[in-house]
Amino acid sequence: ASRLVTSLATKLRGHGTSMIPRGARVLEVGCGTGSLSRIVADTCGAEVVGIEPDSRRAERARAGGLQVHVGYLSPELIHKIGSFDVALLADVLEHVPKPQTMLLLSRQALKAGGAVVVSVPNVAHWSVRADLVRGRFQSQPTGIMDVTHLRWFTLDTLKALIASSGFKVTSSRATAGMTLPGNVHRRPWRWLPSGYRMRLLRFGCRHWPMLFGCQHVLKAEMI
């Protein structure tokens, strides 16, 4: 798994209060090649079912022993695969034209008392703010400003979207994005030894997540 996936997985199960209960039935929407699903299945003892529109990625996930359906989340598919304790949308909402529709569909797939776990890139990250000050808002091949993103979120706008979809946020964390290009190559970070840089980024992410968090990770329960 990539460092980003590993970092996200750490947040999902970290600090002694896992966002995904042990033994839960988990639906991962947009599971890709299954890297995160595999970690969640192994570390949380979860039964993970994936949905992935790209057939080649889905096949790679299946090769890793995961149950994956090719296509998009829909009422018909939900009826087929049953209900879940947790719906996991890891860096998915920024890629869809109607994020609330995706959340409402995910809600249909949940058991009573179920929860969604959502992660999105943080558009209020210091690197994006620094570019905006200079009049820049430019897409990049990867990262927060990935060219495939259709939507951008701050922590507050993500919470508002989740609340408007019938959920109550119960946990919020952030990832520091150690390999994010801005955190590696831009000043002053590129001048620092890697170990010292990582300690500073973790400290900043922990104390000022809206500024130094590369990715927001929220758990929200049905109300």
Tab-separated table of N, CA and C in Angstrom, residues 123-203:
chain	number	residue	atom	x	y	z
A	123	VAL	N	-8.504	21.388	1.089
A	123	VAL	CA	-8.166	22.493	0.182
A	123	VAL	C	-7.663	23.721	0.932
A	124	ALA	N	-7.816	23.730	2.279
A	124	ALA	CA	-7.291	24.843	3.073
A	124	ALA	C	-5.870	24.566	3.570
A	125	HIS	N	-5.225	23.556	3.027
A	125	HIS	CA	-3.835	23.235	3.372
A	125	HIS	C	-2.933	24.438	3.104
A	126	TRP	N	-1.874	24.572	3.885
A	126	TRP	CA	-1.000	25.746	3.767
A	126	TRP	C	-0.472	25.924	2.343
A	127	SER	N	-0.206	24.818	1.629
A	127	SER	CA	0.374	24.923	0.292
A	127	SER	C	-0.616	25.543	-0.695
A	128	VAL	N	-1.911	25.194	-0.553
A	128	VAL	CA	-2.934	25.776	-1.419
A	128	VAL	C	-3.137	27.244	-1.069
A	129	ARG	N	-3.130	27.557	0.212
A	129	ARG	CA	-3.268	28.958	0.637
A	129	ARG	C	-2.115	29.809	0.104
A	130	ALA	N	-0.910	29.265	0.170
A	130	ALA	CA	0.248	30.015	-0.318
A	130	ALA	C	0.130	30.289	-1.808
A	131	ASP	N	-0.388	29.325	-2.556
A	131	ASP	CA	-0.574	29.534	-3.990
A	131	ASP	C	-1.665	30.573	-4.259
A	132	LEU	N	-2.747	30.534	-3.486
A	132	LEU	CA	-3.836	31.491	-3.683
A	132	LEU	C	-3.378	32.924	-3.429
A	133	VAL	N	-2.522	33.112	-2.441
A	133	VAL	CA	-1.987	34.454	-2.163
A	133	VAL	C	-1.275	35.003	-3.385
A	134	ARG	N	-0.656	34.098	-4.147
A	134	ARG	CA	0.066	34.502	-5.362
A	134	ARG	C	-0.808	34.412	-6.614
A	135	GLY	N	-2.122	34.220	-6.401
A	135	GLY	CA	-3.047	34.194	-7.531
A	135	GLY	C	-3.058	32.903	-8.308
A	136	ARG	N	-2.650	31.808	-7.677
A	136	ARG	CA	-2.576	30.530	-8.377
A	136	ARG	C	-3.600	29.547	-7.801
A	137	PHE	N	-4.295	28.853	-8.678
A	137	PHE	CA	-5.186	27.755	-8.308
A	137	PHE	C	-5.109	26.759	-9.448
A	138	GLN	N	-4.028	25.996	-9.465
A	138	GLN	CA	-3.661	25.201	-10.627
A	138	GLN	C	-3.704	23.716	-10.318
A	139	SER	N	-4.284	22.943	-11.223
A	139	SER	CA	-4.356	21.497	-11.048
A	139	SER	C	-2.972	20.869	-11.147
A	140	GLN	N	-2.837	19.720	-10.472
A	140	GLN	CA	-1.577	18.979	-10.463
A	140	GLN	C	-1.867	17.519	-10.812
A	141	PRO	N	-0.843	16.758	-11.188
A	141	PRO	CA	-1.071	15.343	-11.528
A	141	PRO	C	-1.596	14.526	-10.348
A	142	THR	N	-1.175	14.864	-9.133
A	142	THR	CA	-1.604	14.134	-7.938
A	142	THR	C	-1.757	15.126	-6.792
A	143	GLY	N	-2.226	14.620	-5.655
A	143	GLY	CA	-2.267	15.439	-4.447
A	143	GLY	C	-3.582	16.179	-4.271
A	144	ILE	N	-3.546	17.213	-3.452
A	144	ILE	CA	-4.748	17.969	-3.114
A	144	ILE	C	-5.387	18.576	-4.356
A	145	MET	N	-4.585	19.058	-5.271
A	145	MET	CA	-5.080	19.703	-6.479
A	145	MET	C	-5.074	18.748	-7.682
A	146	ASP	N	-5.293	17.466	-7.414
A	146	ASP	CA	-5.351	16.451	-8.463
A	146	ASP	C	-6.308	16.898	-9.577
A	147	VAL	N	-5.884	16.719	-10.804
A	147	VAL	CA	-6.635	17.195	-11.963
A	147	VAL	C	-8.001	16.516	-12.090
A	148	THR	N	-8.173	15.353	-11.468
A	148	THR	CA	-9.448	14.643	-11.570
A	148	THR	C	-10.472	15.099	-10.525
A	149	HIS	N	-10.095	16.000	-9.629
A	149	HIS	CA	-11.031	16.447	-8.591
A	149	HIS	C	-12.090	17.384	-9.176
A	150	LEU	N	-13.339	17.122	-8.842
A	150	LEU	CA	-14.458	17.965	-9.270
A	150	LEU	C	-14.940	18.884	-8.156
A	151	ARG	N	-14.608	18.549	-6.902
A	151	ARG	CA	-15.042	19.314	-5.736
A	151	ARG	C	-13.860	19.499	-4.795
A	152	TRP	N	-13.929	20.548	-3.982
A	152	TRP	CA	-12.896	20.802	-2.980
A	152	TRP	C	-13.577	21.068	-1.646
A	153	PHE	N	-12.950	20.626	-0.562
A	153	PHE	CA	-13.555	20.723	0.750
A	153	PHE	C	-12.585	21.282	1.788
A	154	THR	N	-13.128	22.113	2.681
A	154	THR	CA	-12.473	22.415	3.941
A	154	THR	C	-13.122	21.527	4.994
A	155	LEU	N	-12.601	21.554	6.207
A	155	LEU	CA	-13.201	20.751	7.267
A	155	LEU	C	-14.642	21.183	7.524
A	156	ASP	N	-14.881	22.493	7.543
A	156	ASP	CA	-16.228	22.994	7.830
A	156	ASP	C	-17.222	22.641	6.723
A	157	THR	N	-16.818	22.759	5.461
A	157	THR	CA	-17.763	22.450	4.379
A	157	THR	C	-18.040	20.951	4.312
A	158	LEU	N	-17.050	20.128	4.661
A	158	LEU	CA	-17.283	18.684	4.708
A	158	LEU	C	-18.268	18.340	5.823
A	159	LYS	N	-18.077	18.943	6.993
A	159	LYS	CA	-18.999	18.689	8.103
A	159	LYS	C	-20.414	19.128	7.744
A	160	ALA	N	-20.538	20.261	7.070
A	160	ALA	CA	-21.862	20.747	6.677
A	160	ALA	C	-22.528	19.791	5.693
A	161	LEU	N	-21.763	19.272	4.734
A	161	LEU	CA	-22.300	18.319	3.774
A	161	LEU	C	-22.780	17.052	4.467
A	162	ILE	N	-21.981	16.551	5.385
A	162	ILE	CA	-22.329	15.331	6.103
A	162	ILE	C	-23.587	15.548	6.943
A	163	ALA	N	-23.673	16.686	7.630
A	163	ALA	CA	-24.839	16.985	8.459
A	163	ALA	C	-26.102	17.098	7.605
A	164	SER	N	-25.980	17.704	6.431
A	164	SER	CA	-27.148	17.876	5.560
A	164	SER	C	-27.614	16.559	4.950
A	165	SER	N	-26.791	15.516	5.090
A	165	SER	CA	-27.139	14.198	4.545
A	165	SER	C	-27.674	13.255	5.620
A	166	GLY	N	-27.927	13.801	6.815
A	166	GLY	CA	-28.556	13.006	7.864
A	166	GLY	C	-27.603	12.249	8.760
A	167	PHE	N	-26.388	12.783	8.932
A	167	PHE	CA	-25.396	12.154	9.798
A	167	PHE	C	-24.911	13.153	10.857
A	168	LYS	N	-24.412	12.611	11.943
A	168	LYS	CA	-23.782	13.411	12.989
A	168	LYS	C	-22.319	13.014	13.104
A	169	VAL	N	-21.416	13.983	12.940
A	169	VAL	CA	-19.982	13.700	13.022
A	169	VAL	C	-19.616	13.334	14.458
A	170	THR	N	-18.970	12.191	14.633
A	170	THR	CA	-18.582	11.720	15.956
A	170	THR	C	-17.071	11.659	16.154
A	171	SER	N	-16.305	11.755	15.065
A	171	SER	CA	-14.854	11.704	15.178
A	171	SER	C	-14.236	12.418	13.987
A	172	SER	N	-13.172	13.171	14.237
A	172	SER	CA	-12.498	13.914	13.171
A	172	SER	C	-10.995	13.860	13.386
A	173	ARG	N	-10.270	13.467	12.361
A	173	ARG	CA	-8.809	13.383	12.415
A	173	ARG	C	-8.241	13.958	11.120
A	174	ALA	N	-6.940	14.080	11.072
A	174	ALA	CA	-6.281	14.578	9.859
A	174	ALA	C	-4.993	13.812	9.633
A	175	THR	N	-4.620	13.653	8.366
A	175	THR	CA	-3.329	13.057	8.031
A	175	THR	C	-2.362	14.166	7.640
A	176	ALA	N	-1.094	13.959	7.936
A	176	ALA	CA	-0.096	15.008	7.716
A	176	ALA	C	0.435	15.046	6.292
A	177	GLY	N	0.305	13.952	5.556
A	177	GLY	CA	0.768	13.944	4.167
A	177	GLY	C	2.272	14.090	4.038
A	178	MET	N	3.000	13.157	4.627
A	178	MET	CA	4.468	13.252	4.635
A	178	MET	C	5.075	13.269	3.240
A	179	THR	N	4.412	12.615	2.275
A	179	THR	CA	4.968	12.552	0.924
A	179	THR	C	4.324	13.561	-0.028
A	180	LEU	N	3.424	14.405	0.499
A	180	LEU	CA	2.836	15.449	-0.340
A	180	LEU	C	3.956	16.330	-0.902
A	181	PRO	N	3.976	16.568	-2.229
A	181	PRO	CA	5.089	17.334	-2.806
A	181	PRO	C	5.380	18.653	-2.102
A	182	GLY	N	4.328	19.379	-1.702
A	182	GLY	CA	4.553	20.642	-1.010
A	182	GLY	C	5.248	20.478	0.314
A	183	ASN	N	5.023	19.341	0.976
A	183	ASN	CA	5.651	19.082	2.265
A	183	ASN	C	7.070	18.544	2.139
A	184	VAL	N	7.489	18.249	0.925
A	184	VAL	CA	8.818	17.691	0.699
A	184	VAL	C	9.726	18.671	-0.043
A	185	HIS	N	9.177	19.304	-1.093
A	185	HIS	CA	10.025	20.064	-2.009
A	185	HIS	C	9.957	21.582	-1.836
A	186	ARG	N	8.925	22.077	-1.149
A	186	ARG	CA	8.793	23.524	-1.032
A	186	ARG	C	9.504	24.054	0.203
A	187	ARG	N	9.896	25.317	0.125
A	187	ARG	CA	10.520	25.955	1.278
A	187	ARG	C	9.487	26.179	2.375
A	188	PRO	N	9.838	26.052	3.635
A	188	PRO	CA	11.167	25.735	4.190
A	188	PRO	C	11.422	24.247	4.361
A	189	TRP	N	10.436	23.399	4.003
A	189	TRP	CA	10.540	21.981	4.324
A	189	TRP	C	11.716	21.310	3.637
A	190	ARG	N	12.030	21.713	2.419
A	190	ARG	CA	13.102	21.033	1.689
A	190	ARG	C	14.465	21.273	2.308
A	191	TRP	N	14.576	22.277	3.159
A	191	TRP	CA	15.852	22.570	3.813
A	191	TRP	C	16.065	21.733	5.073
A	192	LEU	N	15.045	21.033	5.526
A	192	LEU	CA	15.109	20.338	6.808
A	192	LEU	C	15.452	18.865	6.631
A	193	PRO	N	16.193	18.276	7.557
A	193	PRO	CA	16.404	16.824	7.540
A	193	PRO	C	15.053	16.113	7.623
A	194	SER	N	14.919	14.988	6.941
A	194	SER	CA	13.619	14.339	6.805
A	194	SER	C	12.988	13.995	8.152
A	195	GLY	N	13.787	13.499	9.094
A	195	GLY	CA	13.227	13.138	10.391
A	195	GLY	C	12.663	14.328	11.125
A	196	TYR	N	13.379	15.448	11.106
A	196	TYR	CA	12.925	16.659	11.771
A	196	TYR	C	11.692	17.211	11.067
A	197	ARG	N	11.701	17.165	9.727
A	197	ARG	CA	10.558	17.646	8.950
A	197	ARG	C	9.294	16.855	9.292
A	198	MET	N	9.413	15.539	9.384
A	198	MET	CA	8.246	14.716	9.684
A	198	MET	C	7.704	14.990	11.080
A	199	ARG	N	8.595	15.205	12.054
A	199	ARG	CA	8.133	15.523	13.410
A	199	ARG	C	7.383	16.844	13.430
A	200	LEU	N	7.888	17.836	12.710
A	200	LEU	CA	7.218	19.136	12.652
A	200	LEU	C	5.857	19.033	11.957
A	201	LEU	N	5.792	18.261	10.878
A	201	LEU	CA	4.528	18.114	10.160
A	201	LEU	C	3.489	17.404	11.024
A	202	ARG	N	3.905	16.388	11.745
A	202	ARG	CA	2.967	15.698	12.643
A	202	ARG	C	2.474	16.635	13.736
A	203	PHE	N	3.387	17.431	14.285
A	203	PHE	CA	3.016	18.380	15.332
A	203	PHE	C	2.019	19.403	14.775
